[in-house]
């Protein structure tokens, strides 16, 4: 069972407004530079907020695009972080300073 639907991620170009803006839900985000090189892979509980943080902090290269996949409702923060670690190991993006998954500790649901 996968926490993401198969297929390519959705794309959004914040400089031109092309594509669908990321929604405010959990998922995986990726940043590509203007030449198409994958620069960053991350996991977040709010794709929209995280995209704005990347833009504000200068992590998104000029002319770069945001790619994202929405996690299904059965995923947890821990399963999304594990997926993030696997993708970082697979692609070795240059802006990932670590092997991923070191975010806040997932809270237990009651």
Coordinates of N, CA, C and O in Angstrom, one line a residue:
X1 N 0.8 -1.2 0.0 CA 0.0 0.0 0.0 C 0.9 1.2 0.0 O 1.8 1.4 0.8
X2 N 0.6 2.1 -0.9 CA 1.3 3.4 -1.0 C 0.5 4.5 -0.4 O -0.7 4.5 -0.4
X3 N 1.2 5.5 0.2 CA 0.6 6.6 0.8 C 0.3 7.7 -0.2 O -0.4 8.7 0.0
X4 N 0.9 7.6 -1.4 CA 0.7 8.5 -2.5 C 0.2 7.7 -3.8 O 0.6 6.6 -4.0
X5 N -0.7 8.4 -4.5 CA -1.2 7.8 -5.8 C 0.0 7.6 -6.7 O 0.9 8.5 -6.8
X6 N 0.0 6.6 -7.5 CA 1.0 6.4 -8.5 C 0.9 7.5 -9.6 O -0.1 8.1 -9.8
X7 N 2.0 7.8 -10.2 CA 2.1 8.8 -11.3 C 2.9 10.0 -10.9 O 3.5 10.1 -9.8
X8 N 3.0 10.9 -11.8 CA 3.8 12.1 -11.6 C 3.2 13.1 -10.6 O 2.0 13.2 -10.6
X9 N 4.0 13.9 -9.9 CA 3.5 14.9 -9.0 C 2.8 16.0 -9.8 O 3.1 16.3 -11.0
X10 N 2.0 16.8 -9.1 CA 1.4 18.0 -9.6 C 2.5 19.1 -9.7 O 3.4 19.1 -8.8
X11 N 2.4 20.0 -10.6 CA 3.4 21.0 -10.7 C 2.8 22.4 -10.5 O 1.6 22.7 -10.9
X12 N 3.6 23.3 -9.9 CA 3.2 24.7 -9.7 C 4.4 25.6 -9.9 O 5.4 25.4 -9.3
X13 N 4.2 26.6 -10.8 CA 5.3 27.6 -11.0 C 4.8 28.9 -10.3 O 4.0 29.6 -10.9
X14 N 5.4 29.3 -9.2 CA 4.9 30.5 -8.5 C 5.3 31.8 -9.2 O 4.6 32.8 -9.1
X15 N 6.3 31.8 -10.1 CA 6.7 33.0 -10.8 C 5.7 33.3 -11.9 O 5.4 34.5 -12.2
X16 N 5.1 32.3 -12.5 CA 4.1 32.6 -13.6 C 2.7 32.3 -13.2 O 1.7 32.7 -13.8
X17 N 2.5 31.5 -12.1 CA 1.2 31.1 -11.6 C 0.6 29.9 -12.4 O -0.5 29.5 -12.2
X18 N 1.5 29.3 -13.2 CA 1.0 28.1 -13.9 C 0.9 26.9 -13.0 O 1.7 26.7 -12.1
X19 N -0.1 26.1 -13.3 CA -0.4 24.9 -12.5 C -1.3 25.2 -11.3 O -1.7 26.4 -11.1
X20 N -1.6 24.2 -10.6 CA -2.5 24.3 -9.5 C -1.7 24.6 -8.2 O -0.7 23.9 -7.9
X21 N -2.1 25.6 -7.4 CA -1.4 25.9 -6.2 C -1.6 24.7 -5.2 O -2.6 24.1 -5.2
X22 N -0.6 24.4 -4.5 CA -0.7 23.3 -3.5 C -1.8 23.6 -2.5 O -1.9 24.7 -2.0
X23 N -2.5 22.5 -2.1 CA -3.6 22.7 -1.1 C -3.0 22.7 0.3 O -1.9 22.4 0.5
X24 N -3.9 23.0 1.2 CA -3.5 23.0 2.6 C -3.7 21.6 3.3 O -4.5 21.4 4.1
X25 N -3.0 20.6 2.8 CA -3.1 19.3 3.3 C -1.8 18.6 3.3 O -0.8 19.1 2.7
X26 N -1.6 17.4 3.9 CA -0.3 16.8 4.0 C 0.2 16.2 2.7 O -0.6 15.9 1.9
X27 N 1.5 16.1 2.6 CA 2.0 15.5 1.4 C 3.5 15.7 1.3 O 4.2 16.1 2.2
X28 N 4.0 15.4 0.1 CA 5.4 15.5 -0.3 C 5.6 16.7 -1.2 O 4.8 16.9 -2.1
X29 N 6.6 17.5 -1.0 CA 6.9 18.6 -1.9 C 8.4 18.5 -2.4 O 9.2 17.9 -1.7
X30 N 8.5 18.9 -3.6 CA 9.8 18.8 -4.3 C 10.1 20.2 -5.0 O 9.2 20.8 -5.5
X31 N 11.3 20.6 -5.0 CA 11.7 21.8 -5.7 C 12.6 21.5 -6.8 O 13.6 20.7 -6.6
X32 N 12.4 22.1 -8.0 CA 13.2 21.9 -9.2 C 13.7 23.3 -9.6 O 13.0 24.2 -9.6
X33 N 15.0 23.3 -10.1 CA 15.5 24.6 -10.6 C 15.0 24.8 -12.0 O 14.3 24.0 -12.5
X34 N 15.4 25.9 -12.6 CA 14.9 26.2 -13.9 C 15.4 25.3 -15.0 O 15.0 25.3 -16.2
X35 N 16.4 24.5 -14.7 CA 16.9 23.5 -15.7 C 16.3 22.1 -15.5 O 16.6 21.2 -16.3
X36 N 15.5 22.0 -14.5 CA 14.8 20.7 -14.3 C 15.4 19.8 -13.3 O 15.0 18.7 -13.0
X37 N 16.5 20.3 -12.7 CA 17.2 19.4 -11.7 C 16.5 19.5 -10.4 O 16.1 20.5 -9.9
X38 N 16.3 18.3 -9.8 CA 15.6 18.2 -8.5 C 16.6 18.7 -7.4 O 17.7 18.1 -7.2
X39 N 16.1 19.7 -6.6 CA 17.0 20.3 -5.6 C 16.6 19.9 -4.2 O 17.5 20.0 -3.3
X40 N 15.4 19.6 -4.0 CA 14.9 19.4 -2.6 C 13.7 18.5 -2.6 O 12.8 18.6 -3.4
X41 N 13.6 17.7 -1.5 CA 12.5 16.8 -1.3 C 12.1 17.0 0.2 O 13.0 16.9 1.0
X42 N 10.8 17.2 0.5 CA 10.4 17.3 1.8 C 9.0 16.8 2.1 O 8.3 16.5 1.2
X43 N 8.7 16.6 3.4 CA 7.4 16.2 3.8 C 6.8 17.2 4.7 O 7.5 17.9 5.5
X44 N 5.5 17.5 4.6 CA 4.8 18.5 5.4 C 3.4 18.1 5.6 O 2.8 17.3 5.0
X45 N 2.9 18.8 6.7 CA 1.5 18.6 7.0 C 0.6 19.6 6.3 O -0.6 19.6 6.4
X46 N 1.2 20.6 5.7 CA 0.5 21.7 5.0 C 1.3 22.1 3.8 O 2.2 22.9 3.9
X47 N 0.9 21.6 2.6 CA 1.7 21.9 1.4 C 1.7 23.3 1.0 O 2.7 23.9 0.6
X48 N 0.6 24.0 1.2 CA 0.4 25.4 0.8 C 1.4 26.3 1.7 O 2.1 27.1 1.1
X49 N 1.3 26.1 3.0 CA 2.1 26.9 3.9 C 3.6 26.6 3.6 O 4.4 27.5 3.5
X50 N 4.0 25.4 3.4 CA 5.4 25.0 3.1 C 5.9 25.6 1.8 O 7.0 26.1 1.8
X51 N 5.1 25.7 0.8 CA 5.5 26.3 -0.4 C 5.8 27.8 -0.2 O 6.8 28.3 -0.7
X52 N 4.9 28.4 0.5 CA 5.1 29.9 0.8 C 6.4 30.1 1.6 O 7.2 31.0 1.4
X53 N 6.7 29.1 2.5 CA 8.0 29.2 3.3 C 9.2 29.1 2.4 O 10.2 29.8 2.5
X54 N 9.1 28.1 1.4 CA 10.3 28.0 0.5 C 10.5 29.2 -0.3 O 11.6 29.6 -0.5
X55 N 9.4 29.9 -0.8 CA 9.6 31.1 -1.5 C 10.1 32.2 -0.7 O 11.1 32.9 -1.1
X56 N 9.6 32.4 0.5 CA 10.0 33.5 1.4 C 11.4 33.3 1.9 O 12.2 34.3 1.9
X57 N 11.9 32.1 2.1 CA 13.2 31.8 2.6 C 14.3 31.7 1.5 O 15.4 31.5 1.8
X58 N 13.8 31.8 0.3 CA 14.8 31.7 -0.9 C 15.2 30.3 -1.2 O 16.2 30.2 -1.9
X59 N 14.6 29.3 -0.7 CA 15.0 27.9 -1.0 C 14.6 27.5 -2.5 O 15.3 26.7 -3.1
X60 N 13.5 28.1 -3.0 CA 13.1 27.9 -4.3 C 13.9 28.7 -5.3 O 13.9 29.9 -5.2
X61 N 14.7 28.0 -6.1 CA 15.6 28.7 -7.1 C 14.7 29.6 -8.0 O 13.6 29.3 -8.3
X62 N 15.3 30.8 -8.4 CA 14.6 31.7 -9.3 C 14.2 30.9 -10.6 O 15.1 30.3 -11.2
X63 N 13.0 31.0 -11.0 CA 12.5 30.3 -12.2 C 12.2 28.9 -11.9 O 11.8 28.1 -12.8
X64 N 12.3 28.4 -10.7 CA 12.1 27.0 -10.3 C 10.6 26.7 -10.1 O 9.8 27.6 -10.1
X65 N 10.3 25.4 -10.0 CA 8.9 25.0 -9.9 C 8.8 24.1 -8.6 O 9.8 23.5 -8.1
X66 N 7.6 24.1 -8.1 CA 7.2 23.3 -7.0 C 6.5 22.1 -7.5 O 5.5 22.2 -8.3
X67 N 6.8 20.9 -7.1 CA 6.1 19.7 -7.4 C 5.6 19.1 -6.1 O 6.2 19.2 -5.1
X68 N 4.4 18.6 -6.1 CA 3.8 18.0 -4.9 C 2.9 16.9 -5.1 O 2.3 16.7 -6.2
X69 N 2.8 16.0 -4.1 CA 1.9 14.9 -4.1 C 1.1 14.9 -2.8 O 1.7 15.2 -1.8
X70 N -0.2 14.7 -2.9 CA -1.0 14.8 -1.7 C -1.1 13.4 -1.1 O -1.3 12.4 -1.8
X71 N -0.9 13.3 0.2 CA -0.9 12.0 0.9 C -2.4 11.6 1.1 O -3.3 12.4 1.2
X72 N -2.6 10.3 1.1 CA -4.0 9.8 1.4 C -4.3 9.9 2.8 O -3.5 10.2 3.7
X73 N -5.6 9.8 3.2 CA -6.1 10.0 4.5 C -5.6 9.0 5.5 O -5.7 9.2 6.7
X74 N -5.0 7.9 5.1 CA -4.5 6.8 6.0 C -3.1 7.0 6.4 O -2.6 6.3 7.3
X75 N -2.4 8.0 5.8 CA -1.0 8.2 6.1 C -0.8 8.9 7.5 O -1.7 9.6 7.9
X76 N 0.3 8.7 8.0 CA 0.7 9.4 9.3 C 1.9 10.1 9.0 O 2.6 9.9 8.0
X77 N 2.3 11.0 9.9 CA 3.5 11.8 9.8 C 4.7 10.8 9.7 O 5.6 11.1 8.9
X78 N 4.7 9.8 10.5 CA 5.8 8.8 10.5 C 5.9 8.1 9.1 O 7.0 7.9 8.6
X79 N 4.8 7.7 8.5 CA 4.9 7.0 7.2 C 5.3 8.0 6.1 O 6.1 7.6 5.3
X80 N 4.9 9.2 6.2 CA 5.3 10.2 5.2 C 6.8 10.5 5.4 O 7.5 10.7 4.4
X81 N 7.3 10.6 6.6 CA 8.8 10.8 6.8 C 9.6 9.6 6.3 O 10.7 9.8 5.8
X82 N 9.1 8.4 6.5 CA 9.8 7.3 6.0 C 9.9 7.3 4.5 O 10.9 7.0 3.9
X83 N 8.8 7.7 3.8 CA 8.8 7.8 2.4 C 9.8 8.9 1.9 O 10.5 8.8 1.0
X84 N 9.8 10.0 2.7 CA 10.7 11.1 2.4 C 12.2 10.6 2.4 O 13.0 10.9 1.6
X85 N 12.5 9.9 3.5 CA 13.9 9.3 3.6 C 14.2 8.5 2.4 O 15.4 8.6 1.9
X86 N 13.3 7.6 1.9 CA 13.6 6.8 0.8 C 13.8 7.6 -0.5 O 14.7 7.3 -1.3
X87 N 13.0 8.7 -0.7 CA 13.1 9.5 -1.9 C 14.4 10.3 -1.8 O 15.1 10.5 -2.9
X88 N 14.8 10.8 -0.7 CA 16.1 11.5 -0.6 C 17.3 10.6 -0.9 O 18.2 11.0 -1.6
X89 N 17.2 9.4 -0.4 CA 18.3 8.4 -0.7 C 18.3 8.1 -2.2 O 19.4 7.9 -2.7
X90 N 17.2 8.0 -2.8 CA 17.1 7.7 -4.2 C 17.6 8.8 -5.1 O 18.3 8.5 -6.1
X91 N 17.2 10.0 -4.8 CA 17.6 11.2 -5.7 C 18.7 12.0 -5.3 O 19.3 12.8 -6.1
X92 N 19.1 12.0 -4.0 CA 20.2 12.8 -3.5 C 20.2 14.3 -3.9 O 21.1 14.8 -4.5
X93 N 19.1 15.0 -3.5 CA 18.9 16.4 -3.9 C 19.9 17.3 -3.2 O 20.3 17.0 -2.0
X94 N 20.4 18.3 -3.8 CA 21.5 19.1 -3.3 C 21.1 20.0 -2.1 O 22.0 20.3 -1.3
X95 N 19.9 20.4 -2.0 CA 19.5 21.3 -0.9 C 19.1 20.5 0.4 O 18.8 21.2 1.4
X96 N 19.0 19.2 0.3 CA 18.6 18.5 1.5 C 19.9 18.3 2.3 O 20.9 17.7 1.9
X97 N 19.9 18.9 3.5 CA 21.2 18.9 4.3 C 21.3 17.6 5.1 O 22.3 17.3 5.7
X98 N 20.2 16.8 5.2 CA 20.3 15.6 6.0 C 19.5 14.5 5.2 O 19.0 14.7 4.1
X99 N 19.4 13.3 5.8 CA 18.7 12.2 5.1 C 17.2 12.3 5.3 O 16.5 11.4 4.8
X100 N 16.7 13.3 5.9 CA 15.2 13.5 6.0 C 14.6 12.9 7.2 O 15.1 12.1 7.9
X101 N 13.4 13.4 7.5 CA 12.6 12.8 8.5 C 12.9 13.3 9.9 O 12.4 12.7 10.9
X102 N 13.6 14.4 10.0 CA 14.0 14.9 11.4 C 13.0 16.0 11.9 O 13.3 16.7 12.8
X103 N 11.9 16.1 11.3 CA 10.9 17.1 11.7 C 10.4 16.9 13.1 O 10.9 16.0 13.8
X104 N 9.4 17.7 13.5 CA 8.8 17.5 14.8 C 8.3 16.1 15.0 O 7.9 15.4 14.1
X105 N 8.4 15.7 16.3 CA 7.9 14.3 16.6 C 6.4 14.2 16.4 O 5.7 15.1 16.8
X106 N 6.0 13.2 15.7 CA 4.6 13.0 15.5 C 3.9 12.8 16.8 O 4.3 12.0 17.6
X107 N 2.7 13.5 16.9 CA 1.9 13.3 18.1 C 1.1 12.1 18.0 O 0.6 11.7 16.9
X108 N 0.9 11.4 19.1 CA 0.0 10.3 19.1 C -1.5 10.7 19.0 O -1.9 11.6 19.8
X109 N -2.2 10.1 18.2 CA -3.7 10.4 18.1 C -4.4 9.7 19.2 O -4.1 8.6 19.6
X110 N -5.4 10.3 19.8 CA -6.2 9.7 20.8 C -7.4 9.1 20.3 O -8.0 9.4 19.4

